[in-house]
XYZ file of N, CA, C and O in Angstrom:
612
model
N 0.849 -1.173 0.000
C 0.000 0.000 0.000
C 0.898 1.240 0.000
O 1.984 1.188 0.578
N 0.487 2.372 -0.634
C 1.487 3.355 -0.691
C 0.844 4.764 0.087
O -0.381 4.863 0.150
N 1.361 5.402 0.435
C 1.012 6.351 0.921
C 0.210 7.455 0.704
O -0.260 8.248 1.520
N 0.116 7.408 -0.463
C -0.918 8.341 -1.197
C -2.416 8.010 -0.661
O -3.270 8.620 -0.018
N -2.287 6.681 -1.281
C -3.543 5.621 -0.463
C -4.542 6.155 1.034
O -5.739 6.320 1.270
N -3.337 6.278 1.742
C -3.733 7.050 3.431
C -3.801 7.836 3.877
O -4.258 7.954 5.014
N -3.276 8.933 3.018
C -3.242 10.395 3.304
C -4.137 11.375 3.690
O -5.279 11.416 3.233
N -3.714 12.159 4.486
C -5.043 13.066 5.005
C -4.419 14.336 3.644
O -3.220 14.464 3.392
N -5.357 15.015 3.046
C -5.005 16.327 1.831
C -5.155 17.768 3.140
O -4.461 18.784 3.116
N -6.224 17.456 4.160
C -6.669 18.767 4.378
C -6.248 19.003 6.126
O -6.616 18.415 7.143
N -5.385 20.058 5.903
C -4.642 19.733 7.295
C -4.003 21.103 7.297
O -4.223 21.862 6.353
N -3.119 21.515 8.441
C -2.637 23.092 8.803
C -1.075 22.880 8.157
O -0.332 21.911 7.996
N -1.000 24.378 7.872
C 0.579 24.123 7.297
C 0.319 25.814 8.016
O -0.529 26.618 8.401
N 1.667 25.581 7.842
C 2.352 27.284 8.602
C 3.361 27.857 7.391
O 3.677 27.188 6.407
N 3.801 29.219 7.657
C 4.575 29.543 7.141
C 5.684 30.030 7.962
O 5.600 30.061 9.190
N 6.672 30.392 7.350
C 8.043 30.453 8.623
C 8.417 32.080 8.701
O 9.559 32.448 8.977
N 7.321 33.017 8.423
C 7.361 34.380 8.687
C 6.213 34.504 9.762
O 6.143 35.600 10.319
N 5.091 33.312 10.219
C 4.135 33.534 11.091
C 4.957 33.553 12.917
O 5.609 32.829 13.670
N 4.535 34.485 12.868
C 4.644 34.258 14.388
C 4.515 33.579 15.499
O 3.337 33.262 15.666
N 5.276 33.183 16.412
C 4.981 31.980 17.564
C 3.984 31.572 17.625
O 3.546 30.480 17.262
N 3.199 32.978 18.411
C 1.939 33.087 18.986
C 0.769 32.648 18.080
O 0.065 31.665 18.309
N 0.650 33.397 17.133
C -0.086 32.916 16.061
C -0.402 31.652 15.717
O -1.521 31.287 15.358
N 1.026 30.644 15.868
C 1.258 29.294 15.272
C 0.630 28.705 16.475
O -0.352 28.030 16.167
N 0.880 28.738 17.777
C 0.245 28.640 19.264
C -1.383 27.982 18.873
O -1.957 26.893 18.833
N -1.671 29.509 18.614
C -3.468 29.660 18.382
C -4.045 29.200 17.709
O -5.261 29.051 17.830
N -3.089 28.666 16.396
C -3.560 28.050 15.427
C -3.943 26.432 15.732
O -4.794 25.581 15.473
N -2.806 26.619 16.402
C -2.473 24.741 16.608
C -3.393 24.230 17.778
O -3.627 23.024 17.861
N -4.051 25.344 18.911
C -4.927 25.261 19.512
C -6.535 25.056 19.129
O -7.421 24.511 19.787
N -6.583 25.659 17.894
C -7.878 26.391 17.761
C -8.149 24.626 16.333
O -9.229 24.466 15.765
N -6.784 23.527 16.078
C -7.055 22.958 15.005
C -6.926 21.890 15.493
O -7.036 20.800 14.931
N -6.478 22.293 17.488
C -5.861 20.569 17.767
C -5.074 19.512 17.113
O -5.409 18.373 16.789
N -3.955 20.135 16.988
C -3.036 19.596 16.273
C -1.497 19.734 17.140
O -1.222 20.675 17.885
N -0.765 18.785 16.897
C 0.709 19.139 17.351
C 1.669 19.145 16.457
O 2.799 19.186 16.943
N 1.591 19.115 15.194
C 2.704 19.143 14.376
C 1.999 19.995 13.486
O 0.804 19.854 13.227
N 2.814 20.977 12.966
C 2.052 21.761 11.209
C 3.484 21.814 10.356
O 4.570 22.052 10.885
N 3.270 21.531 8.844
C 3.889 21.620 8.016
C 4.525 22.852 8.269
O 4.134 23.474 9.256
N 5.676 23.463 7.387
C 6.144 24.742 7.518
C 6.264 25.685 5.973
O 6.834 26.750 6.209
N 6.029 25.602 5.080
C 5.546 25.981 3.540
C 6.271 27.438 3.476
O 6.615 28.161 4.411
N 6.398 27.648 1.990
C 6.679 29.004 1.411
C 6.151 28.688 0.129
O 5.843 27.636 -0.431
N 6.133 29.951 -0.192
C 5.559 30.029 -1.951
C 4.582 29.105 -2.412
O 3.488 29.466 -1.979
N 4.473 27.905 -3.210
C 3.079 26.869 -3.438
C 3.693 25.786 -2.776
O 4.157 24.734 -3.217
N 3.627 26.142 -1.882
C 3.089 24.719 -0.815
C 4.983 24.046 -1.287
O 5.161 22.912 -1.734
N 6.000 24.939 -1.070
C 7.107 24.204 -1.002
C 7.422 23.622 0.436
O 7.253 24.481 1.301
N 7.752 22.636 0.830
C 8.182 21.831 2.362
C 9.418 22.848 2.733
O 10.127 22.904 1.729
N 10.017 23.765 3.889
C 10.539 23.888 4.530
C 10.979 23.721 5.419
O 12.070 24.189 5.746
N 10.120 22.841 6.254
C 10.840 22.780 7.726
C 9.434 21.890 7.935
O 8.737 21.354 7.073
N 9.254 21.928 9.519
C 8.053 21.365 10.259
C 8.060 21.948 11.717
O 9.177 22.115 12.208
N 7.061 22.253 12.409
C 7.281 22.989 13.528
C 6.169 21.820 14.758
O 5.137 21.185 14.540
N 6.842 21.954 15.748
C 5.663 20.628 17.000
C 5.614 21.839 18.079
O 6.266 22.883 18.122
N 4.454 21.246 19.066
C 4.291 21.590 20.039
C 5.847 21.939 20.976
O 6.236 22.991 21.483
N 6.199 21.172 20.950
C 7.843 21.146 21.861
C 8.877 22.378 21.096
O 9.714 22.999 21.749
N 8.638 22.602 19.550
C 9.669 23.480 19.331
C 8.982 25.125 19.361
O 9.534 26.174 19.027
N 7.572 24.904 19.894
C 7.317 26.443 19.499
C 7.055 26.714 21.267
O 7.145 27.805 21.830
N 6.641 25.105 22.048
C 7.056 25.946 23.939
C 8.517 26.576 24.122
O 8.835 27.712 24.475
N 9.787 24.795 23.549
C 11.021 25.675 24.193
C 11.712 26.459 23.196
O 12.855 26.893 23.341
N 10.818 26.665 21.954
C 11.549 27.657 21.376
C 11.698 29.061 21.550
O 12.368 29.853 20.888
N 11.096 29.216 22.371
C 11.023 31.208 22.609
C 10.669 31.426 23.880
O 10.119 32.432 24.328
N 11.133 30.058 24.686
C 11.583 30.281 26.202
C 12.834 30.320 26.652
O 13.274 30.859 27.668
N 13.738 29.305 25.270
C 15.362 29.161 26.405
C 15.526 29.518 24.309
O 15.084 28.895 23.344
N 16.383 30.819 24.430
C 16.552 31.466 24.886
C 15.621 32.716 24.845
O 15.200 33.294 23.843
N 15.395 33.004 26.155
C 13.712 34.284 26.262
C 13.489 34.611 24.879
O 14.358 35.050 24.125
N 11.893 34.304 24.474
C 11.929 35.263 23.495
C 10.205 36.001 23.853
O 9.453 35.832 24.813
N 10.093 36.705 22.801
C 8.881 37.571 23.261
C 8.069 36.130 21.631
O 8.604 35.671 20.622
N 6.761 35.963 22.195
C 6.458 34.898 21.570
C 5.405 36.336 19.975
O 5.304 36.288 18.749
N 5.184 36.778 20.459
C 4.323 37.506 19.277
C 5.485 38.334 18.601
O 4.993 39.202 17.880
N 6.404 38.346 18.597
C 8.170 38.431 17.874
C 8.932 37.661 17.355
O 9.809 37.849 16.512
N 8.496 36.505 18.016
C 9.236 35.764 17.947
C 8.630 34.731 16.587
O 7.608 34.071 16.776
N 9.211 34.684 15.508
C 8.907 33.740 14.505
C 9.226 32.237 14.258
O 10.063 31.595 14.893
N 8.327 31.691 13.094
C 8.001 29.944 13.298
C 9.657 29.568 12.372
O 10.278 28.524 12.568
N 9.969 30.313 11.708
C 11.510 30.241 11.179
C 12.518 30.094 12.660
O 13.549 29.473 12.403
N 12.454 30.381 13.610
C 13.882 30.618 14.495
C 13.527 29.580 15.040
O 14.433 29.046 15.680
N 12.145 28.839 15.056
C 12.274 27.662 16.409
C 11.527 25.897 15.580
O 11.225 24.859 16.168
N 11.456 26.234 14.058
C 11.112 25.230 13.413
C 12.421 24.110 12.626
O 13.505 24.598 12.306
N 12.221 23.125 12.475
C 13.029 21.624 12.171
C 13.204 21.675 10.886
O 12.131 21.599 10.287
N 14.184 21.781 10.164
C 14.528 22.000 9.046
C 15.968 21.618 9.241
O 16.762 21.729 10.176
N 16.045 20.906 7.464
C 14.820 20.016 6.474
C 13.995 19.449 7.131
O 14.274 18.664 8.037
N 13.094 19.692 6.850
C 11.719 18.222 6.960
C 11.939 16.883 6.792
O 12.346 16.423 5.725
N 11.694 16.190 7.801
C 11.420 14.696 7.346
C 10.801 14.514 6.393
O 9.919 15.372 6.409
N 10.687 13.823 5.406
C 9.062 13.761 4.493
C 9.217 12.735 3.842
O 10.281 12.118 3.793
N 8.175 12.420 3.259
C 8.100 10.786 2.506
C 7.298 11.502 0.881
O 6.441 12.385 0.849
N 7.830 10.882 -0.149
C 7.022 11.113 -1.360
C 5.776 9.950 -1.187
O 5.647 8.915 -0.534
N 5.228 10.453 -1.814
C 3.246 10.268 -1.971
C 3.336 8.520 -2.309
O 2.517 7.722 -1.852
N 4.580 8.107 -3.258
C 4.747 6.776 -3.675
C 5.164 6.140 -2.781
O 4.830 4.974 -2.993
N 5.859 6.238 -1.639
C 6.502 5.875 -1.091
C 5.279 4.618 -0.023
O 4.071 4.812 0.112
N 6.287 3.085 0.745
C 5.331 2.536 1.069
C 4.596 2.999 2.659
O 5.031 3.955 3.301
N 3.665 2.311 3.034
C 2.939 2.350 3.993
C 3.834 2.310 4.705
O 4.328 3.373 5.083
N 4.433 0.896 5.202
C 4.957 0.002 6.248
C 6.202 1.038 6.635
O 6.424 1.315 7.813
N 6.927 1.538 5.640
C 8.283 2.100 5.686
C 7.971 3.374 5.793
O 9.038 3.943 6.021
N 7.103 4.167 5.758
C 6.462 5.397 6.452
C 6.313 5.307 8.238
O 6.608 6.025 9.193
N 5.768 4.170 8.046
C 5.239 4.017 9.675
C 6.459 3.899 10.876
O 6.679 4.429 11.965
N 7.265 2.639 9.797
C 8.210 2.665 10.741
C 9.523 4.226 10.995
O 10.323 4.418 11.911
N 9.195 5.142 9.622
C 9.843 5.695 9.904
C 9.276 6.993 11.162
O 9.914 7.727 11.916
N 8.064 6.842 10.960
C 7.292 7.641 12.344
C 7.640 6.817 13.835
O 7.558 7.424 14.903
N 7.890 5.903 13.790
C 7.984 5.235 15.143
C 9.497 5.473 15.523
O 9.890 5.656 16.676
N 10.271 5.447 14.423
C 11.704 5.718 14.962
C 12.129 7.137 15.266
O 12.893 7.422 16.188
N 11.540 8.084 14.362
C 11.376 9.760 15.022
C 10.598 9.801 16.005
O 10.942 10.500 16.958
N 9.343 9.079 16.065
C 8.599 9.630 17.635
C 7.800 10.481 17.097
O 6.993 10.959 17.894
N 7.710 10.938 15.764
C 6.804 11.766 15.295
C 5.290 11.587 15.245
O 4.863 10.463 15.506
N 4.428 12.550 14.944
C 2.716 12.558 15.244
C 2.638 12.084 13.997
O 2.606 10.874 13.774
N 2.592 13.167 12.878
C 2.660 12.405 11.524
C 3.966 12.931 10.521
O 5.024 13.328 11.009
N 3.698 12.863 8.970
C 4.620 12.907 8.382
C 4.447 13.664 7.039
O 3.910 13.130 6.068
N 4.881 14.814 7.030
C 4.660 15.794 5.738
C 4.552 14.815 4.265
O 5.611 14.188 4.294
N 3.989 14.495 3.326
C 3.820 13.915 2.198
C 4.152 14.882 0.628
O 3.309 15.416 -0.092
N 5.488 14.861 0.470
C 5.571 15.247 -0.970
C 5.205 14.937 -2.139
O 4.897 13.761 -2.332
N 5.147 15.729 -3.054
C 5.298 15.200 -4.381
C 5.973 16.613 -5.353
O 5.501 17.661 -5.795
N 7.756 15.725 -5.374
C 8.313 17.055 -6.681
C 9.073 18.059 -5.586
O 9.551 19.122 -5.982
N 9.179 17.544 -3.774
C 8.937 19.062 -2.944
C 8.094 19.626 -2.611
O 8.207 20.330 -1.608
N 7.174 19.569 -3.152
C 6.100 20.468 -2.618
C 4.929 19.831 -2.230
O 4.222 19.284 -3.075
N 4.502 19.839 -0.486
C 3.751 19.384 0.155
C 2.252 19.313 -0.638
O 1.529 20.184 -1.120
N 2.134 17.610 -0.514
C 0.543 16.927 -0.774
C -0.726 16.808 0.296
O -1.902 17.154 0.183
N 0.068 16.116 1.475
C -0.651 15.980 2.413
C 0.485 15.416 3.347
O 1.715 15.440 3.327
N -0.634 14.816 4.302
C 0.094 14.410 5.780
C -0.408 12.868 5.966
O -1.516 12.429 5.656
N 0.733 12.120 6.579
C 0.131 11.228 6.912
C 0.323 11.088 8.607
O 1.348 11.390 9.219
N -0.712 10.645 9.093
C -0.658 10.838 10.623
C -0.464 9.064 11.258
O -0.677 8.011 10.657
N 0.087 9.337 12.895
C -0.283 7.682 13.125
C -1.819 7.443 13.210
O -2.291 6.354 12.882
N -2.648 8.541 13.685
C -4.129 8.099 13.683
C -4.782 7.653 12.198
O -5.868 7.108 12.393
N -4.463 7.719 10.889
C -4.411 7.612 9.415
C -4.132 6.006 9.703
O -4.769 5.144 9.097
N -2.977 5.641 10.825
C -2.562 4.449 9.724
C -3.311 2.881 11.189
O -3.640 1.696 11.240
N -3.146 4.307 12.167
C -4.272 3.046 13.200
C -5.661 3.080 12.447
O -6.176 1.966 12.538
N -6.430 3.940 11.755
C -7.930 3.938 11.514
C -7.752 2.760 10.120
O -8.789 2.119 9.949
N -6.804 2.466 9.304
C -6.211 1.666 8.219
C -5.928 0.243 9.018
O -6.212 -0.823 8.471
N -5.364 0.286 10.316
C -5.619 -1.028 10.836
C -7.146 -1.598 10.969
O -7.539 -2.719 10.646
N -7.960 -0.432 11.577
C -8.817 -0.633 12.460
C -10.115 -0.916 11.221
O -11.218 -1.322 11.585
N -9.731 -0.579 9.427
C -10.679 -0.820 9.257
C -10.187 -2.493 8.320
O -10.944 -3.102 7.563
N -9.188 -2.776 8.568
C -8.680 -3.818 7.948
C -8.165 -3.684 6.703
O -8.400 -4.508 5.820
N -7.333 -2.514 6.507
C -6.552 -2.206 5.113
C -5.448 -2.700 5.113
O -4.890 -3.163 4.118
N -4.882 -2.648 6.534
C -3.333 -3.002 6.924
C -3.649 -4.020 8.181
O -4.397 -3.844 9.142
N -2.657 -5.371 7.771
C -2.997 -6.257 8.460
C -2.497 -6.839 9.882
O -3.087 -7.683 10.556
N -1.379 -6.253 10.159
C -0.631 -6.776 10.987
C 0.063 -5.425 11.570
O 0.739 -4.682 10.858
N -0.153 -5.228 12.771
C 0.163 -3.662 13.267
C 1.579 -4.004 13.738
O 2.421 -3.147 13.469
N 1.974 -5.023 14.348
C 3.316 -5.242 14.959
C 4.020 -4.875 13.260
O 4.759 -3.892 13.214
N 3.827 -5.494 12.212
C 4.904 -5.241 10.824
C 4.831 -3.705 10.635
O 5.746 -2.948 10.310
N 3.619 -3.432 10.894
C 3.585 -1.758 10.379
C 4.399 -0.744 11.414
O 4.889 0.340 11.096
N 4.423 -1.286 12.576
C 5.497 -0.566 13.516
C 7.313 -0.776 13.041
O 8.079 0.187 13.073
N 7.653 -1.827 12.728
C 8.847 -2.337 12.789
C 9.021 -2.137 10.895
O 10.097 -1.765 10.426
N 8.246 -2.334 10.319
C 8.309 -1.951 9.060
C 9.794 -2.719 8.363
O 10.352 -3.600 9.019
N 10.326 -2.310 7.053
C 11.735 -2.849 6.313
C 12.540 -3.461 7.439
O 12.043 -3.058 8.490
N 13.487 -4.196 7.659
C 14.508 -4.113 8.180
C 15.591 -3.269 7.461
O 15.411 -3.324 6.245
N 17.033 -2.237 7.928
C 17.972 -1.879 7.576
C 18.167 -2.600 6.765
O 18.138 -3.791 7.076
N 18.475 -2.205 5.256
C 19.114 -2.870 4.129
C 17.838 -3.939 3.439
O 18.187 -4.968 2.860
N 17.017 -3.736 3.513
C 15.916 -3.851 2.583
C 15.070 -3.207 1.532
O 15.775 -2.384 0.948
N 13.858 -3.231 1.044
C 13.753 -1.916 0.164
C 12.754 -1.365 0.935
O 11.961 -1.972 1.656
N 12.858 0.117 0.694
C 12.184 0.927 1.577
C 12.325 1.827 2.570
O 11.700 2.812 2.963
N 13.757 0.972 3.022
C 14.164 1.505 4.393
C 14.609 2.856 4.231
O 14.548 3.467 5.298
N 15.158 3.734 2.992
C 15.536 5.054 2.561
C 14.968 6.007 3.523
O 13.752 5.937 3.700
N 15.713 6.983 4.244
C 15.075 8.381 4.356
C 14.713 9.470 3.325
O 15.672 9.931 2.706
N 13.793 9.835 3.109
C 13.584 10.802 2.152
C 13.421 12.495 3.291
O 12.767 12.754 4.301
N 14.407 13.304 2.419
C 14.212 14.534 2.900
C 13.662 15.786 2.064
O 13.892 15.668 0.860
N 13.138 16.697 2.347
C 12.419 17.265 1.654
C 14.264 18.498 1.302
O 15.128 18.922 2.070
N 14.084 18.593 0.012
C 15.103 19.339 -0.846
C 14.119 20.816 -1.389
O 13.033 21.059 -1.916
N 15.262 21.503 -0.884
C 14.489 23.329 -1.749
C 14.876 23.179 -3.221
O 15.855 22.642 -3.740
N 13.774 23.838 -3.764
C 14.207 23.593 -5.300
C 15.482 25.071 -5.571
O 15.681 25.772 -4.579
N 16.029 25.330 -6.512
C 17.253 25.783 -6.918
C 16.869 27.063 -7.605
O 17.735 27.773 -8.116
């Protein structure tokens, strides 16, 4: 199964000139802990979580409505292209610890795939075996690749 397959399309992305606070309210108001980080059409820049926008503009002090989603966001992005498989997505969320996972195509963000995406894919019997979907490729199999999201030139 490939990832395209599971994808959520409609989801929060940020930009990296928005402000802390802003990104805060957003992420409050959408219940979310991770948002994409975008410029221009939906190019992948970065990714910003709950954890980098608390200790980002606490250590070192910052004023949070000053303080922008560029100084305290993760860049490059993790990201997986849209082709890319299920199993080797998942496992690569379990080994970051991540919520979900920005979805390219070309660079420029498609969608997201989340772990709740790929438990509701267990839960409706798309994906069969949740222990494989955690542990996914072994090292040196196919799949196992990191894909990072690249700025275009």
């Amino acid at each position: 199964m490939k990832v395209y397959e599971l994808m959520r399309t409609g989801f929060l992305a940020v930009r990296p000139e928005s402000s802390v606070a802003s990104c805060c309210e957003r992420f409050a108001v959408h219940h979310v802990g991770l948002a994409p980080v975008v410029e221009g059409a939906n190019v992948l820049v970065g990714f910003v979580t709950r954890f980098d926008l608390y200790w980002g503009y606490r250590v070192p002090p910052r004023d949070g409505r000053t303080a922008l989603v560029r100084d305290v966001m993760t860049s490059p992005a993790v990201s997986v292209p849209e082709e890319h498989d299920v199993r080797s997505a998942a496992s690569l969320l379990s080994r970051l610890g991540l919520e979900a996972l920005p979805v390219t195509r070309a660079g420029r963000l498609v969608g997201l795939l989340s772990c709740g995406d790929l438990c509701g894919a267990v839960a409706r019997g798309q994906l069969r075996d949740p222990l494989d979907l955690v542990l996914g490729p072994q090292p040196g199999q196919a799949g196992a690749r990191i894909w990072r999201a690249q700025r275009p030139a």
